[in-house]
Amino acid sequence: MIRDILDKALSGERLDAEDALELFRSDEIHSIGKVADLVSKKHNSNRVYFVVNRHINPTNICVNRCRFCAFSRSKGDVGAFELTIEDIVEKIRGAGDLKEVHIVGGLHPEWPFSYYLDMLGKIKENFPGLHIKAFTAVEIDYLSRLGGLGLTETLRVLKEQGLDAMPGGGAEIFNKAVRDRLCPEKISGERWLEIHREAHILGIKTNATMLYGHIESYEDRVDHLLRLRELQDQTGGFQAFIPLSYHPENTCIGGRFPSGIDDLKTIAISRLVLDNFRHIKAYWIMLGEKLSQIALLFGADDIDGTVIEEHITHAAGGKTASSMDKSEIIDIIKRAGKIPVERDALYNIVEIY
Ligand code: V47
Ligand code: SF4
């Protein structure tokens, strides 16, 4: 019974795989969402976090060419781009008083490891107080091969150069059969988890994501969530979980957008299953401004940030703007009956509104 599972979650008892699966199969999104909201309040009272940030993609040239990715290009393709480090510094300079820069990109076939070290160094030199949240586990694995350093050493050197935190991308769906169809060239789910474990051991906080709504089953989603929960039990190094709503346009695998109901249900169930994650993020770029506002009543306590420039979602049919003013974000949160809290990349509080 759904009621029993929700009572279990409310009393703080951990949900198991069967419970999570039953929630995904259920249509009772109102009750699931209500309980997720109550559980969210236990973690964060009535607060909703946001960050004044800017996204930067140094390049969309990528050797992996995942089947769900409309953003990537091969070298020489129309629309392929490469930013210089000066371009990146200028983009940050033009963005005003940022608290975080979020940097992810393709796996470039020719750039040396030193490009990435110089990028971090130049950003820190020009903007000493700015947090750098950069490089998915997929990029970290690639950089460790590029630099010929082991995983630990690669992460250590990047941290020394200014890496403050890592984003949660590249997780997709851990199940190998799904991954083989979605992104056969990408690192395995096990390797993604290993890289985040190592980052946590070195004191680098990270996020986690799950790309849902394509070819995966509910069982795959549950397996994905439980593997994240298990690692979080061991390290405590994850800050936020972000369900990523699949965008199908211009991709190899095609398909449909997940329904709004699936989006809300996935946010709410994530809140209930990931009892050891402090934050669940409703990424407004992928959910849309209005649905992400409703997600704040379905267990989400973070809405990401100002973003400014976005390519990954928009290449695949994203319909939102690429940028949202801080005042708009505050308004969305307030009109959901929540308290807007501006944070930095490490969830230190900047201001409560
Ligand atoms: O790794 C690619 C996903 C990710 C599509 O950690 C797609 O704070 C939907 O991880 N439809 C990058 N998703 C974005 C990401 C992220 C975004 C915002 C905040 C944070 C954070 C992380 O986007 C990729 C991939 O999983 N993606 N193509 C698509 N067609
Ligand atoms: Fe490359 Fe990332 Fe796109 Fe895959 S999802 S093709 S790794 S940019």
PDB file of C-alpha atoms in Angstrom, residues 40-303:
ATOM      1  CA  SER A  40      12.122  18.122   2.606  1.00  0.00           C
ATOM      2  CA  LYS A  41      11.104  20.379   5.507  1.00  0.00           C
ATOM      3  CA  LYS A  42      12.815  17.973   7.933  1.00  0.00           C
ATOM      4  CA  HIS A  43      16.061  18.446   5.983  1.00  0.00           C
ATOM      5  CA  ASN A  44      15.827  22.154   5.123  1.00  0.00           C
ATOM      6  CA  SER A  45      12.776  23.579   6.921  1.00  0.00           C
ATOM      7  CA  ASN A  46      11.018  25.857   4.439  1.00  0.00           C
ATOM      8  CA  ARG A  47      14.165  27.006   2.665  1.00  0.00           C
ATOM      9  CA  VAL A  48      14.879  26.841  -1.044  1.00  0.00           C
ATOM     10  CA  TYR A  49      18.445  27.417  -2.186  1.00  0.00           C
ATOM     11  CA  PHE A  50      19.725  29.144  -5.305  1.00  0.00           C
ATOM     12  CA  VAL A  51      23.069  30.398  -6.578  1.00  0.00           C
ATOM     13  CA  VAL A  52      24.157  33.338  -8.705  1.00  0.00           C
ATOM     14  CA  ASN A  53      26.094  31.321 -11.234  1.00  0.00           C
ATOM     15  CA  ARG A  54      27.163  31.058 -14.833  1.00  0.00           C
ATOM     16  CA  HIS A  55      27.504  27.932 -16.940  1.00  0.00           C
ATOM     17  CA  ILE A  56      30.422  27.650 -19.337  1.00  0.00           C
ATOM     18  CA  ASN A  57      31.039  24.877 -21.861  1.00  0.00           C
ATOM     19  CA  PRO A  58      34.660  25.162 -23.049  1.00  0.00           C
ATOM     20  CA  THR A  59      33.908  22.992 -26.083  1.00  0.00           C
ATOM     21  CA  ASN A  60      31.155  20.853 -27.568  1.00  0.00           C
ATOM     22  CA  ILE A  61      33.658  18.709 -29.468  1.00  0.00           C
ATOM     23  CA  CYS A  62      33.488  15.286 -27.901  1.00  0.00           C
ATOM     24  CA  VAL A  63      34.938  11.886 -28.723  1.00  0.00           C
ATOM     25  CA  ASN A  64      32.086  10.061 -26.973  1.00  0.00           C
ATOM     26  CA  ARG A  65      29.047  11.173 -29.011  1.00  0.00           C
ATOM     27  CA  CYS A  66      26.426   9.758 -26.609  1.00  0.00           C
ATOM     28  CA  ARG A  67      23.170   8.798 -28.348  1.00  0.00           C
ATOM     29  CA  PHE A  68      21.046  11.132 -26.193  1.00  0.00           C
ATOM     30  CA  CYS A  69      23.321  14.155 -26.546  1.00  0.00           C
ATOM     31  CA  ALA A  70      22.374  16.840 -29.069  1.00  0.00           C
ATOM     32  CA  PHE A  71      25.059  19.189 -27.780  1.00  0.00           C
ATOM     33  CA  SER A  72      28.182  17.368 -28.925  1.00  0.00           C
ATOM     34  CA  ARG A  73      29.912  17.633 -32.299  1.00  0.00           C
ATOM     35  CA  SER A  74      32.909  15.978 -33.898  1.00  0.00           C
ATOM     36  CA  LYS A  75      35.867  18.138 -34.832  1.00  0.00           C
ATOM     37  CA  GLY A  76      35.227  19.924 -38.129  1.00  0.00           C
ATOM     38  CA  ASP A  77      31.424  19.599 -37.877  1.00  0.00           C
ATOM     39  CA  VAL A  78      29.243  22.639 -38.461  1.00  0.00           C
ATOM     40  CA  GLY A  79      28.467  24.181 -35.072  1.00  0.00           C
ATOM     41  CA  ALA A  80      31.570  22.805 -33.324  1.00  0.00           C
ATOM     42  CA  PHE A  81      33.142  25.354 -30.962  1.00  0.00           C
ATOM     43  CA  GLU A  82      36.250  25.735 -28.831  1.00  0.00           C
ATOM     44  CA  LEU A  83      36.791  28.484 -26.255  1.00  0.00           C
ATOM     45  CA  THR A  84      40.183  29.826 -25.358  1.00  0.00           C
ATOM     46  CA  ILE A  85      40.999  30.403 -21.707  1.00  0.00           C
ATOM     47  CA  GLU A  86      40.769  34.155 -22.410  1.00  0.00           C
ATOM     48  CA  ASP A  87      37.220  33.616 -23.789  1.00  0.00           C
ATOM     49  CA  ILE A  88      36.294  31.848 -20.548  1.00  0.00           C
ATOM     50  CA  VAL A  89      37.769  34.573 -18.338  1.00  0.00           C
ATOM     51  CA  GLU A  90      35.910  37.228 -20.347  1.00  0.00           C
ATOM     52  CA  LYS A  91      32.601  35.364 -20.066  1.00  0.00           C
ATOM     53  CA  ILE A  92      33.027  35.278 -16.294  1.00  0.00           C
ATOM     54  CA  ARG A  93      34.061  38.931 -16.144  1.00  0.00           C
ATOM     55  CA  GLY A  94      30.993  39.953 -18.127  1.00  0.00           C
ATOM     56  CA  ALA A  95      28.630  38.121 -15.789  1.00  0.00           C
ATOM     57  CA  GLY A  96      28.918  40.412 -12.767  1.00  0.00           C
ATOM     58  CA  ASP A  97      29.114  39.257  -9.171  1.00  0.00           C
ATOM     59  CA  LEU A  98      28.991  35.462  -9.488  1.00  0.00           C
ATOM     60  CA  LYS A  99      29.330  33.044  -6.606  1.00  0.00           C
ATOM     61  CA  GLU A 100      29.824  29.946  -8.766  1.00  0.00           C
ATOM     62  CA  VAL A 101      30.998  29.053 -12.239  1.00  0.00           C
ATOM     63  CA  HIS A 102      29.804  25.674 -13.534  1.00  0.00           C
ATOM     64  CA  ILE A 103      32.121  24.289 -16.224  1.00  0.00           C
ATOM     65  CA  VAL A 104      31.452  21.119 -18.206  1.00  0.00           C
ATOM     66  CA  GLY A 105      32.256  20.246 -21.770  1.00  0.00           C
ATOM     67  CA  GLY A 106      32.989  17.608 -24.356  1.00  0.00           C
ATOM     68  CA  LEU A 107      36.031  15.330 -24.367  1.00  0.00           C
ATOM     69  CA  HIS A 108      38.224  17.206 -26.812  1.00  0.00           C
ATOM     70  CA  PRO A 109      40.466  14.932 -28.895  1.00  0.00           C
ATOM     71  CA  GLU A 110      43.463  17.310 -28.939  1.00  0.00           C
ATOM     72  CA  TRP A 111      43.545  19.554 -25.896  1.00  0.00           C
ATOM     73  CA  PRO A 112      46.321  18.762 -23.405  1.00  0.00           C
ATOM     74  CA  PHE A 113      45.837  18.338 -19.645  1.00  0.00           C
ATOM     75  CA  SER A 114      47.634  21.668 -19.195  1.00  0.00           C
ATOM     76  CA  TYR A 115      44.663  23.484 -20.840  1.00  0.00           C
ATOM     77  CA  TYR A 116      42.448  22.457 -17.936  1.00  0.00           C
ATOM     78  CA  LEU A 117      45.037  23.326 -15.284  1.00  0.00           C
ATOM     79  CA  ASP A 118      45.638  26.722 -16.890  1.00  0.00           C
ATOM     80  CA  MET A 119      41.892  27.333 -17.063  1.00  0.00           C
ATOM     81  CA  LEU A 120      41.480  26.752 -13.320  1.00  0.00           C
ATOM     82  CA  GLY A 121      44.592  28.784 -12.531  1.00  0.00           C
ATOM     83  CA  LYS A 122      43.543  31.767 -14.663  1.00  0.00           C
ATOM     84  CA  ILE A 123      40.022  31.805 -13.215  1.00  0.00           C
ATOM     85  CA  LYS A 124      41.339  31.767  -9.644  1.00  0.00           C
ATOM     86  CA  GLU A 125      43.927  34.423 -10.472  1.00  0.00           C
ATOM     87  CA  ASN A 126      41.274  36.778 -11.896  1.00  0.00           C
ATOM     88  CA  PHE A 127      38.386  35.928  -9.543  1.00  0.00           C
ATOM     89  CA  PRO A 128      39.875  34.670  -6.276  1.00  0.00           C
ATOM     90  CA  GLY A 129      36.572  34.466  -4.371  1.00  0.00           C
ATOM     91  CA  LEU A 130      34.641  32.619  -7.079  1.00  0.00           C
ATOM     92  CA  HIS A 131      33.845  28.939  -6.547  1.00  0.00           C
ATOM     93  CA  ILE A 132      34.685  26.662  -9.469  1.00  0.00           C
ATOM     94  CA  LYS A 133      32.371  23.657  -9.819  1.00  0.00           C
ATOM     95  CA  ALA A 134      33.785  21.843 -12.804  1.00  0.00           C
ATOM     96  CA  PHE A 135      34.265  18.601 -14.721  1.00  0.00           C
ATOM     97  CA  THR A 136      31.970  15.602 -14.599  1.00  0.00           C
ATOM     98  CA  ALA A 137      33.398  12.221 -13.620  1.00  0.00           C
ATOM     99  CA  VAL A 138      33.494  11.469 -17.354  1.00  0.00           C
ATOM    100  CA  GLU A 139      35.859  14.384 -17.896  1.00  0.00           C
ATOM    101  CA  ILE A 140      37.927  13.515 -14.822  1.00  0.00           C
ATOM    102  CA  ASP A 141      38.478  10.003 -16.181  1.00  0.00           C
ATOM    103  CA  TYR A 142      39.502  11.494 -19.557  1.00  0.00           C
ATOM    104  CA  LEU A 143      41.832  14.016 -17.911  1.00  0.00           C
ATOM    105  CA  SER A 144      43.526  11.312 -15.889  1.00  0.00           C
ATOM    106  CA  ARG A 145      44.276   9.461 -19.126  1.00  0.00           C
ATOM    107  CA  LEU A 146      45.367  12.694 -20.862  1.00  0.00           C
ATOM    108  CA  GLY A 147      47.723  13.673 -18.075  1.00  0.00           C
ATOM    109  CA  GLY A 148      48.982  10.129 -17.504  1.00  0.00           C
ATOM    110  CA  LEU A 149      48.318  10.571 -13.794  1.00  0.00           C
ATOM    111  CA  GLY A 150      46.239   8.162 -11.742  1.00  0.00           C
ATOM    112  CA  LEU A 151      42.769   9.133 -10.578  1.00  0.00           C
ATOM    113  CA  THR A 152      43.800  10.292  -7.104  1.00  0.00           C
ATOM    114  CA  GLU A 153      46.700  12.342  -8.398  1.00  0.00           C
ATOM    115  CA  THR A 154      44.552  13.930 -11.124  1.00  0.00           C
ATOM    116  CA  LEU A 155      41.936  15.012  -8.613  1.00  0.00           C
ATOM    117  CA  ARG A 156      44.594  16.207  -6.187  1.00  0.00           C
ATOM    118  CA  VAL A 157      46.272  18.382  -8.835  1.00  0.00           C
ATOM    119  CA  LEU A 158      42.932  19.818 -10.019  1.00  0.00           C
ATOM    120  CA  LYS A 159      41.971  20.647  -6.434  1.00  0.00           C
ATOM    121  CA  GLU A 160      45.310  22.324  -5.867  1.00  0.00           C
ATOM    122  CA  GLN A 161      44.712  24.424  -9.002  1.00  0.00           C
ATOM    123  CA  GLY A 162      41.345  25.646  -7.708  1.00  0.00           C
ATOM    124  CA  LEU A 163      38.667  23.005  -8.290  1.00  0.00           C
ATOM    125  CA  ASP A 164      36.176  23.573  -5.445  1.00  0.00           C
ATOM    126  CA  ALA A 165      33.422  21.088  -6.273  1.00  0.00           C
ATOM    127  CA  MET A 166      32.256  18.752  -9.023  1.00  0.00           C
ATOM    128  CA  PRO A 167      28.901  18.688 -10.832  1.00  0.00           C
ATOM    129  CA  GLY A 168      26.827  15.531 -11.048  1.00  0.00           C
ATOM    130  CA  GLY A 169      26.690  14.978 -14.817  1.00  0.00           C
ATOM    131  CA  GLY A 170      27.626  11.825 -16.669  1.00  0.00           C
ATOM    132  CA  ALA A 171      25.791   9.482 -14.311  1.00  0.00           C
ATOM    133  CA  GLU A 172      22.896   8.938 -16.775  1.00  0.00           C
ATOM    134  CA  ILE A 173      21.585   5.490 -15.749  1.00  0.00           C
ATOM    135  CA  PHE A 174      24.095   3.150 -14.118  1.00  0.00           C
ATOM    136  CA  ASN A 175      22.600  -0.122 -15.428  1.00  0.00           C
ATOM    137  CA  LYS A 176      25.042  -1.531 -18.007  1.00  0.00           C
ATOM    138  CA  ALA A 177      22.449  -2.745 -20.517  1.00  0.00           C
ATOM    139  CA  VAL A 178      20.870   0.727 -20.710  1.00  0.00           C
ATOM    140  CA  ARG A 179      24.239   2.451 -20.738  1.00  0.00           C
ATOM    141  CA  ASP A 180      25.440   0.245 -23.609  1.00  0.00           C
ATOM    142  CA  ARG A 181      22.557   1.560 -25.711  1.00  0.00           C
ATOM    143  CA  LEU A 182      22.693   5.174 -24.531  1.00  0.00           C
ATOM    144  CA  CYS A 183      26.378   5.895 -24.371  1.00  0.00           C
ATOM    145  CA  PRO A 184      28.596   2.915 -25.212  1.00  0.00           C
ATOM    146  CA  GLU A 185      31.782   5.008 -25.251  1.00  0.00           C
ATOM    147  CA  LYS A 186      31.199   6.529 -21.839  1.00  0.00           C
ATOM    148  CA  ILE A 187      32.800   5.306 -18.583  1.00  0.00           C
ATOM    149  CA  SER A 188      30.804   2.646 -16.744  1.00  0.00           C
ATOM    150  CA  GLY A 189      28.465   3.375 -13.864  1.00  0.00           C
ATOM    151  CA  GLU A 190      30.960   1.674 -11.543  1.00  0.00           C
ATOM    152  CA  ARG A 191      33.747   3.999 -12.700  1.00  0.00           C
ATOM    153  CA  TRP A 192      31.475   7.057 -12.231  1.00  0.00           C
ATOM    154  CA  LEU A 193      30.859   5.963  -8.633  1.00  0.00           C
ATOM    155  CA  GLU A 194      34.559   5.234  -8.056  1.00  0.00           C
ATOM    156  CA  ILE A 195      35.523   8.736  -9.224  1.00  0.00           C
ATOM    157  CA  HIS A 196      32.981  10.403  -6.940  1.00  0.00           C
ATOM    158  CA  ARG A 197      34.137   8.210  -4.038  1.00  0.00           C
ATOM    159  CA  GLU A 198      37.732   9.300  -4.624  1.00  0.00           C
ATOM    160  CA  ALA A 199      36.722  12.967  -4.886  1.00  0.00           C
ATOM    161  CA  HIS A 200      34.863  12.686  -1.578  1.00  0.00           C
ATOM    162  CA  ILE A 201      37.884  11.079   0.102  1.00  0.00           C
ATOM    163  CA  LEU A 202      39.986  14.042  -1.067  1.00  0.00           C
ATOM    164  CA  GLY A 203      37.439  16.483   0.371  1.00  0.00           C
ATOM    165  CA  ILE A 204      35.894  17.518  -2.964  1.00  0.00           C
ATOM    166  CA  LYS A 205      32.110  17.793  -2.632  1.00  0.00           C
ATOM    167  CA  THR A 206      30.140  16.592  -5.638  1.00  0.00           C
ATOM    168  CA  ASN A 207      26.589  16.348  -6.972  1.00  0.00           C
ATOM    169  CA  ALA A 208      24.817  13.385  -8.522  1.00  0.00           C
ATOM    170  CA  THR A 209      22.347  13.230 -11.412  1.00  0.00           C
ATOM    171  CA  MET A 210      20.069  10.708 -13.107  1.00  0.00           C
ATOM    172  CA  LEU A 211      18.945  11.148 -16.709  1.00  0.00           C
ATOM    173  CA  TYR A 212      15.403   9.751 -16.861  1.00  0.00           C
ATOM    174  CA  GLY A 213      12.550   9.408 -19.321  1.00  0.00           C
ATOM    175  CA  HIS A 214      14.305   7.741 -22.297  1.00  0.00           C
ATOM    176  CA  ILE A 215      14.664   3.951 -22.567  1.00  0.00           C
ATOM    177  CA  GLU A 216      15.167   3.067 -18.906  1.00  0.00           C
ATOM    178  CA  SER A 217      12.691   1.181 -16.712  1.00  0.00           C
ATOM    179  CA  TYR A 218      11.503   2.113 -13.232  1.00  0.00           C
ATOM    180  CA  GLU A 219      13.721  -0.732 -11.969  1.00  0.00           C
ATOM    181  CA  ASP A 220      16.728   1.032 -13.540  1.00  0.00           C
ATOM    182  CA  ARG A 221      15.825   4.296 -11.806  1.00  0.00           C
ATOM    183  CA  VAL A 222      15.500   2.553  -8.448  1.00  0.00           C
ATOM    184  CA  ASP A 223      18.801   0.724  -8.905  1.00  0.00           C
ATOM    185  CA  HIS A 224      20.444   4.061  -9.769  1.00  0.00           C
ATOM    186  CA  LEU A 225      19.075   5.816  -6.679  1.00  0.00           C
ATOM    187  CA  LEU A 226      20.043   2.977  -4.343  1.00  0.00           C
ATOM    188  CA  ARG A 227      23.610   2.883  -5.646  1.00  0.00           C
ATOM    189  CA  LEU A 228      23.921   6.617  -4.976  1.00  0.00           C
ATOM    190  CA  ARG A 229      22.448   6.209  -1.494  1.00  0.00           C
ATOM    191  CA  GLU A 230      24.916   3.439  -0.717  1.00  0.00           C
ATOM    192  CA  LEU A 231      27.917   5.566  -1.710  1.00  0.00           C
ATOM    193  CA  GLN A 232      26.546   8.524   0.250  1.00  0.00           C
ATOM    194  CA  ASP A 233      26.278   6.283   3.340  1.00  0.00           C
ATOM    195  CA  GLN A 234      29.972   5.564   2.990  1.00  0.00           C
ATOM    196  CA  THR A 235      31.347   9.034   2.181  1.00  0.00           C
ATOM    197  CA  GLY A 236      28.750  11.734   2.863  1.00  0.00           C
ATOM    198  CA  GLY A 237      30.351  13.701   0.015  1.00  0.00           C
ATOM    199  CA  PHE A 238      27.299  14.360  -2.164  1.00  0.00           C
ATOM    200  CA  GLN A 239      25.680  17.766  -1.773  1.00  0.00           C
ATOM    201  CA  ALA A 240      22.691  17.556  -4.109  1.00  0.00           C
ATOM    202  CA  PHE A 241      20.840  15.115  -6.316  1.00  0.00           C
ATOM    203  CA  ILE A 242      19.485  16.423  -9.622  1.00  0.00           C
ATOM    204  CA  PRO A 243      17.061  14.363 -11.715  1.00  0.00           C
ATOM    205  CA  LEU A 244      17.622  15.382 -15.353  1.00  0.00           C
ATOM    206  CA  SER A 245      14.491  15.311 -17.499  1.00  0.00           C
ATOM    207  CA  TYR A 246      15.326  13.805 -20.895  1.00  0.00           C
ATOM    208  CA  HIS A 247      15.092  16.164 -23.894  1.00  0.00           C
ATOM    209  CA  PRO A 248      14.704  14.162 -27.141  1.00  0.00           C
ATOM    210  CA  GLU A 249      15.085  16.665 -29.990  1.00  0.00           C
ATOM    211  CA  ASN A 250      18.075  16.362 -32.359  1.00  0.00           C
ATOM    212  CA  THR A 251      19.300  13.227 -30.561  1.00  0.00           C
ATOM    213  CA  CYS A 252      20.089   9.813 -32.073  1.00  0.00           C
ATOM    214  CA  ILE A 253      17.688   7.915 -29.834  1.00  0.00           C
ATOM    215  CA  GLY A 254      14.802  10.377 -30.193  1.00  0.00           C
ATOM    216  CA  GLY A 255      11.642   9.605 -28.233  1.00  0.00           C
ATOM    217  CA  ARG A 256       9.432  11.944 -26.196  1.00  0.00           C
ATOM    218  CA  PHE A 257       9.799  14.423 -23.368  1.00  0.00           C
ATOM    219  CA  PRO A 258       8.835  12.938 -19.977  1.00  0.00           C
ATOM    220  CA  SER A 259       5.420  14.141 -18.791  1.00  0.00           C
ATOM    221  CA  GLY A 260       5.128  16.796 -16.111  1.00  0.00           C
ATOM    222  CA  ILE A 261       3.683  14.105 -13.869  1.00  0.00           C
ATOM    223  CA  ASP A 262       6.768  11.942 -14.342  1.00  0.00           C
ATOM    224  CA  ASP A 263       8.996  14.954 -13.601  1.00  0.00           C
ATOM    225  CA  LEU A 264       7.222  15.698 -10.316  1.00  0.00           C
ATOM    226  CA  LYS A 265       7.007  12.057  -9.312  1.00  0.00           C
ATOM    227  CA  THR A 266      10.728  11.567  -9.936  1.00  0.00           C
ATOM    228  CA  ILE A 267      11.630  14.609  -7.838  1.00  0.00           C
ATOM    229  CA  ALA A 268       9.367  13.455  -4.994  1.00  0.00           C
ATOM    230  CA  ILE A 269      10.537   9.837  -5.001  1.00  0.00           C
ATOM    231  CA  SER A 270      14.164  10.974  -5.108  1.00  0.00           C
ATOM    232  CA  ARG A 271      13.501  13.049  -1.979  1.00  0.00           C
ATOM    233  CA  LEU A 272      11.984  10.023  -0.239  1.00  0.00           C
ATOM    234  CA  VAL A 273      14.565   7.420  -1.285  1.00  0.00           C
ATOM    235  CA  LEU A 274      17.717   9.537  -0.884  1.00  0.00           C
ATOM    236  CA  ASP A 275      17.265  10.055   2.847  1.00  0.00           C
ATOM    237  CA  ASN A 276      20.980  10.799   3.253  1.00  0.00           C
ATOM    238  CA  PHE A 277      21.108  13.589   0.634  1.00  0.00           C
ATOM    239  CA  ARG A 278      20.591  17.053   2.050  1.00  0.00           C
ATOM    240  CA  HIS A 279      19.480  18.660  -1.223  1.00  0.00           C
ATOM    241  CA  ILE A 280      17.239  17.741  -4.163  1.00  0.00           C
ATOM    242  CA  LYS A 281      17.538  20.160  -7.058  1.00  0.00           C
ATOM    243  CA  ALA A 282      14.741  21.091  -9.476  1.00  0.00           C
ATOM    244  CA  TYR A 283      16.884  22.256 -12.405  1.00  0.00           C
ATOM    245  CA  TRP A 284      14.649  24.958 -13.880  1.00  0.00           C
ATOM    246  CA  ILE A 285      16.427  24.906 -17.246  1.00  0.00           C
ATOM    247  CA  MET A 286      15.185  21.355 -17.833  1.00  0.00           C
ATOM    248  CA  LEU A 287      11.852  21.495 -15.998  1.00  0.00           C
ATOM    249  CA  GLY A 288      10.777  24.967 -17.072  1.00  0.00           C
ATOM    250  CA  GLU A 289      10.202  27.921 -14.749  1.00  0.00           C
ATOM    251  CA  LYS A 290       6.656  26.979 -13.751  1.00  0.00           C
ATOM    252  CA  LEU A 291       7.100  23.233 -13.246  1.00  0.00           C
ATOM    253  CA  SER A 292      10.285  23.798 -11.247  1.00  0.00           C
ATOM    254  CA  GLN A 293       8.282  26.134  -8.986  1.00  0.00           C
ATOM    255  CA  ILE A 294       5.722  23.380  -8.384  1.00  0.00           C
ATOM    256  CA  ALA A 295       8.589  20.926  -7.800  1.00  0.00           C
ATOM    257  CA  LEU A 296       9.444  23.054  -4.738  1.00  0.00           C
ATOM    258  CA  LEU A 297       6.219  21.679  -3.218  1.00  0.00           C
ATOM    259  CA  PHE A 298       7.159  18.115  -4.252  1.00  0.00           C
ATOM    260  CA  GLY A 299      10.385  17.678  -2.310  1.00  0.00           C
ATOM    261  CA  ALA A 300      12.897  19.925  -4.089  1.00  0.00           C
ATOM    262  CA  ASP A 301      14.773  22.509  -2.004  1.00  0.00           C
ATOM    263  CA  ASP A 302      17.109  23.915  -4.666  1.00  0.00           C
ATOM    264  CA  ILE A 303      16.375  25.468  -8.051  1.00  0.00           C
TER     265      ILE A 303
END
